[in-house]
PDB file of C-alpha atoms in Angstrom:
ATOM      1  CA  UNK A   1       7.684   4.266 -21.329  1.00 96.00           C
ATOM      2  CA  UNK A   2      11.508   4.820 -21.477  1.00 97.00           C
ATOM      3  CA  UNK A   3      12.974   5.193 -17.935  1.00 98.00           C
ATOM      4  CA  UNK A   4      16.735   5.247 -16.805  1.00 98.00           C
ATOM      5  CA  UNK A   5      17.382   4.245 -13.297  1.00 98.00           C
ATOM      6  CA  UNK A   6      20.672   5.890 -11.367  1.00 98.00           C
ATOM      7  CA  UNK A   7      22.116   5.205  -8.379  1.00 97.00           C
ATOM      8  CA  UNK A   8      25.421   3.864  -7.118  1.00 96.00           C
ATOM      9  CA  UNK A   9      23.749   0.857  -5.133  1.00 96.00           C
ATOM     10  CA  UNK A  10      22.540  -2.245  -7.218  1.00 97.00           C
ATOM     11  CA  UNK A  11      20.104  -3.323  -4.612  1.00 96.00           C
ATOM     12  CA  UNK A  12      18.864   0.063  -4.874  1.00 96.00           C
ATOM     13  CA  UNK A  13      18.457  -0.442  -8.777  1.00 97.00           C
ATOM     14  CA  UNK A  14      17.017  -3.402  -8.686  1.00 97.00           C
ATOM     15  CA  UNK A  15      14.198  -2.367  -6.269  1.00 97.00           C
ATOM     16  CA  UNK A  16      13.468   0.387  -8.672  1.00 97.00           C
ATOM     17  CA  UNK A  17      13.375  -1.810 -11.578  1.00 97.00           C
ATOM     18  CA  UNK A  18      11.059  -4.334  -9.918  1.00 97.00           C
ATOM     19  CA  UNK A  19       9.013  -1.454  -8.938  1.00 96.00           C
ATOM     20  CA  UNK A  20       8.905   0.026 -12.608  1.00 97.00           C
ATOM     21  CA  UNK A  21       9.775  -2.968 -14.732  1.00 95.00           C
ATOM     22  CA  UNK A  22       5.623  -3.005 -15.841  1.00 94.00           C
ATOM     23  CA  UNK A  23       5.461   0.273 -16.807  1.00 96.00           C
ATOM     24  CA  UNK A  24       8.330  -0.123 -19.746  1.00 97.00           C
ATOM     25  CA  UNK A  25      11.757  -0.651 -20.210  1.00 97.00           C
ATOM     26  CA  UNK A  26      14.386   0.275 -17.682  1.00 98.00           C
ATOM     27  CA  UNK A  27      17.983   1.024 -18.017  1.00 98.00           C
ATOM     28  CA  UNK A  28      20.611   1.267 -15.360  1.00 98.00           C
ATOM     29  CA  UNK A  29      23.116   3.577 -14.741  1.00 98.00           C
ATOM     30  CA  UNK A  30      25.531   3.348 -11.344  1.00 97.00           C
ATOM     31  CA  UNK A  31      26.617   7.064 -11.470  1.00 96.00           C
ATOM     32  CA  UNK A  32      25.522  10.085 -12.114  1.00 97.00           C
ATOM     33  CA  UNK A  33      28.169  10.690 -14.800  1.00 97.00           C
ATOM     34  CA  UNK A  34      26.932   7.303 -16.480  1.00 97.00           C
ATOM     35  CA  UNK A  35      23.166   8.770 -16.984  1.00 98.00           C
ATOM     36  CA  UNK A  36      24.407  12.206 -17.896  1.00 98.00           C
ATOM     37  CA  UNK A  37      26.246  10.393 -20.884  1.00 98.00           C
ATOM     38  CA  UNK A  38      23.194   7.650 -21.335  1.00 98.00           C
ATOM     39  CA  UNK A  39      20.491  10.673 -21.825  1.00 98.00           C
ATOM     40  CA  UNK A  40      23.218  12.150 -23.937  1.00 97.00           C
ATOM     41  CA  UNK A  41      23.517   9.391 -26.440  1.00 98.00           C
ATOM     42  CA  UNK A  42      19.391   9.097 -25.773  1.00 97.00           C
ATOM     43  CA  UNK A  43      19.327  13.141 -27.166  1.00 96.00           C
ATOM     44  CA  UNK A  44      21.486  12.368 -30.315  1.00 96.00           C
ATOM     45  CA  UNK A  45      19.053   9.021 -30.867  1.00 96.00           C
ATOM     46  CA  UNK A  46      15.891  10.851 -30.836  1.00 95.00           C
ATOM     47  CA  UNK A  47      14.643   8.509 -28.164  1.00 96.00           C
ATOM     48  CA  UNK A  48      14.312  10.132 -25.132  1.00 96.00           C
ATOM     49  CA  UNK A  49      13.743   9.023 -21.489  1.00 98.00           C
ATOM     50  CA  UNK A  50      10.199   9.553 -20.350  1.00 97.00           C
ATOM     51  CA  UNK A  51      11.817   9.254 -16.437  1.00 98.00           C
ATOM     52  CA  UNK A  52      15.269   9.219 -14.768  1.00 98.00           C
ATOM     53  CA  UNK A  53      14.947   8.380 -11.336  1.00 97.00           C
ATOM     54  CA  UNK A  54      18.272   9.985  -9.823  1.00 96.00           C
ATOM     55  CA  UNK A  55      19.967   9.038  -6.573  1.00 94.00           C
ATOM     56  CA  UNK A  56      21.092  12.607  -5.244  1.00 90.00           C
ATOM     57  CA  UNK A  57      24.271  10.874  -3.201  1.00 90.00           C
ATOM     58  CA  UNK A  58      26.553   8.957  -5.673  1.00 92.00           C
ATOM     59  CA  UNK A  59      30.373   8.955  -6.795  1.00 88.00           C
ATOM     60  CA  UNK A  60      32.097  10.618  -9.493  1.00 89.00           C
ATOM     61  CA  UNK A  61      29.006  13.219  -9.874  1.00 94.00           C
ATOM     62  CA  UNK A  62      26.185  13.654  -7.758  1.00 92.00           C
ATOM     63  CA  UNK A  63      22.792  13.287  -8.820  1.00 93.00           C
ATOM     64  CA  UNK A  64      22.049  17.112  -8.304  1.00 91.00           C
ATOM     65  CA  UNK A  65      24.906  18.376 -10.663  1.00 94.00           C
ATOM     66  CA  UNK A  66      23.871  15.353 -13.276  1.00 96.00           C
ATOM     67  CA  UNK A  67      20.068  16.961 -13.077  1.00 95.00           C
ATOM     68  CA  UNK A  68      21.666  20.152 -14.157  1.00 95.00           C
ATOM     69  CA  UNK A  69      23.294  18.772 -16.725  1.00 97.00           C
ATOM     70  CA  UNK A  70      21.049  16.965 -18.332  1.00 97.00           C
ATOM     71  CA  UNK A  71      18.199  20.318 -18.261  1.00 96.00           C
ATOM     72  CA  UNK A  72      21.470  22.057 -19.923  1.00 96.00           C
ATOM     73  CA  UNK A  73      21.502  19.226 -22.454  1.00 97.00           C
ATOM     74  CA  UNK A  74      17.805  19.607 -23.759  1.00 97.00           C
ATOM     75  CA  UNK A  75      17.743  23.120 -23.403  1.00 96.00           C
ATOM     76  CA  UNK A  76      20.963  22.877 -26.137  1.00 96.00           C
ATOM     77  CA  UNK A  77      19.224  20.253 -27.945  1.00 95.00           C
ATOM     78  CA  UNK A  78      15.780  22.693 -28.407  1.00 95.00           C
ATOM     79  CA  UNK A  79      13.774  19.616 -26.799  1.00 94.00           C
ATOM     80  CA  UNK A  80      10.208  20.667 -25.866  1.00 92.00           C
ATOM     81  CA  UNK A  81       8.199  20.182 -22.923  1.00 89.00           C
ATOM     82  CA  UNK A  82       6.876  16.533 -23.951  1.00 89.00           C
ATOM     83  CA  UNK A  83      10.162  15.157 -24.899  1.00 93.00           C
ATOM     84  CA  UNK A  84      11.985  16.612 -21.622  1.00 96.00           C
ATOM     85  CA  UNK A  85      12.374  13.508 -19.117  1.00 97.00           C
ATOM     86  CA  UNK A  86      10.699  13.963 -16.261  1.00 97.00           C
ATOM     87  CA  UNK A  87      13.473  13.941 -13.514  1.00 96.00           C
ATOM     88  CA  UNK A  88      12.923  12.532  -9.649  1.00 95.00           C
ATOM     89  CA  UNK A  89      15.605  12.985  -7.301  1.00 92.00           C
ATOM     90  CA  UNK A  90      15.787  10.127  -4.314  1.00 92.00           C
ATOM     91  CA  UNK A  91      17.902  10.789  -1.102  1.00 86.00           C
ATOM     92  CA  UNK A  92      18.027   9.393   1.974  1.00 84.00           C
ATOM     93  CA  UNK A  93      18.219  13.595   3.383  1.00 72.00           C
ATOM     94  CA  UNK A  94      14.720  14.872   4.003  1.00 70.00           C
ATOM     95  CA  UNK A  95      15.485  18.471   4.632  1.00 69.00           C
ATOM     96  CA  UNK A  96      13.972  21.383   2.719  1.00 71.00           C
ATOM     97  CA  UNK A  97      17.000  22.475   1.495  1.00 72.00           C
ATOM     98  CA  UNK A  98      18.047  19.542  -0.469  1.00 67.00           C
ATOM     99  CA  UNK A  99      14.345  19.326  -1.548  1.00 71.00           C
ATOM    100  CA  UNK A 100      14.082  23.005  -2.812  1.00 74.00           C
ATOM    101  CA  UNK A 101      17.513  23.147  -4.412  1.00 71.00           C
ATOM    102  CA  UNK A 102      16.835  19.632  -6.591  1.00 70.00           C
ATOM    103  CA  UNK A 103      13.063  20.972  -7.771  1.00 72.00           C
ATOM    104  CA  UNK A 104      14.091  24.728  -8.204  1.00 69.00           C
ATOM    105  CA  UNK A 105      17.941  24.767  -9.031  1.00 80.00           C
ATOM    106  CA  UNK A 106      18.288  21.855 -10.676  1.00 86.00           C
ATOM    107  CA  UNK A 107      15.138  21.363 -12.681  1.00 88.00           C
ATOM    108  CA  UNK A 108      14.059  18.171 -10.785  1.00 91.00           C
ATOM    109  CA  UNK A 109      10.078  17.097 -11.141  1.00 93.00           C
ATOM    110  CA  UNK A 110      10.058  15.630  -8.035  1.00 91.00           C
ATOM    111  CA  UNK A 111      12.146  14.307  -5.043  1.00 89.00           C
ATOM    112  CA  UNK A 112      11.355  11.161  -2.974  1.00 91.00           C
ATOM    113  CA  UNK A 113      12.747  10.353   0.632  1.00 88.00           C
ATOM    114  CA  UNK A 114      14.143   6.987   1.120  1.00 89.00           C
ATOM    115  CA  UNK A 115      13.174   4.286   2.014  1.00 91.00           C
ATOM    116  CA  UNK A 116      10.878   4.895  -1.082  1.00 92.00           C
ATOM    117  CA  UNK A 117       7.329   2.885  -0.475  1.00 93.00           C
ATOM    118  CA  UNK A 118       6.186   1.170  -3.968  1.00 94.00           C
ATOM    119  CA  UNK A 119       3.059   3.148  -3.494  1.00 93.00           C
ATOM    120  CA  UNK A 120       4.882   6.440  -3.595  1.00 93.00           C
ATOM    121  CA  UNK A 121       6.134   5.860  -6.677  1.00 95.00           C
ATOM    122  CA  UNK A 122       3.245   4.648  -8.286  1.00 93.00           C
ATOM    123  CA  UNK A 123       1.428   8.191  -7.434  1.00 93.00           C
ATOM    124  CA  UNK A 124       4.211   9.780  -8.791  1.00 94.00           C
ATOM    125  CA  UNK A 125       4.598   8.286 -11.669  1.00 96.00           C
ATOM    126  CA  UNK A 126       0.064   9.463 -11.517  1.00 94.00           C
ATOM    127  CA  UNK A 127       1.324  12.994 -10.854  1.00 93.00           C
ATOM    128  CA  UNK A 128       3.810  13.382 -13.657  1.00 95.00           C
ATOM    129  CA  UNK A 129       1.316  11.867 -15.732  1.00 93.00           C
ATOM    130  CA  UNK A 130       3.532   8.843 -16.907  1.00 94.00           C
ATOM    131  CA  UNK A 131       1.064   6.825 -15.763  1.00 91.00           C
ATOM    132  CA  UNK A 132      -3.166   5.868 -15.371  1.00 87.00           C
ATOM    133  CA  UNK A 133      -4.522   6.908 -12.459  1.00 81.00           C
ATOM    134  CA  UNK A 134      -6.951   3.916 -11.639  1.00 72.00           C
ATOM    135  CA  UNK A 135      -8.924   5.471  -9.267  1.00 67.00           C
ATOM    136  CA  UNK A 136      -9.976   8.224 -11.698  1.00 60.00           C
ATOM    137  CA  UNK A 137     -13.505   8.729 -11.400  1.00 50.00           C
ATOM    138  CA  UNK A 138     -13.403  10.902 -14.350  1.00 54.00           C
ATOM    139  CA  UNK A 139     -14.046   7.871 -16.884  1.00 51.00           C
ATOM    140  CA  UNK A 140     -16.882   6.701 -14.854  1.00 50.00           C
ATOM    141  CA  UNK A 141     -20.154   7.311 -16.183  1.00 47.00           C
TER     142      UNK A 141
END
């Protein structure tokens, strides 16, 4: 899996990529104008990010307008559902509004309050379905 890490804190990005480092490669990006140009360049390459975990609070552009952007980007590019990354916002602000506007304005798959539990992410990484779920009692005989 092909993920892309942004926010404008490096402890911050290196919790994340401790978290996700096992689950594939993980590249870094400290603003939100950074990953808008990363996926970009990703677009053109034909080798797209499976996540980008987005910090909604960061300089230069904020993780809500990069979201948009980057939806705008592979709805220009034709991309289909599979090669679409699946976006999750993070923010420190757990009020509905931010919440609604980042899943249903900006095309976000998901939003997660910090501080962000290692668990958490694991089950959303489950509920994207970018990852096993091992308790999955469906492959049990």
């Amino acid at each position: 899996m092909r993920m892309l890490i942004v926010d404008d804190s490096s402890s911050a990005r290196c919790f994340f990529k401790g978290v996700l480092d096992h689950h594939g490669s993980c590249d870094l990006a400290g603003t939100g104008l950074e990953a808008v140009q990363m996926v970009e360049r990703s677009i053109q390459a034909c080798d797209f990010y499976d996540l980008v975990l987005m910090d909604i609070m960061m300089p230069e552009m904020d993780g809500l307008s990069a979201t948009r952007a980057i939806r705008e980007m592979e709805d220009a590019s034709g991309l289909g559902e599979s090669e679409r990354a699946r976006i999750v916002i993070v923010s420190c602000l757990s009020d509905r509004e931010h919440m609604i506007d980042a899943q249903y304005g900006c095309g976000a798959d998901a939003y997660l309050t910090k501080p962000v539990d290692p668990g958490a992410i694991e089950e959303m990484l489950i509920n994207l379905d970018l990852a096993e779920n091992p308790h999955d009692l469906r492959d049990e005989v």
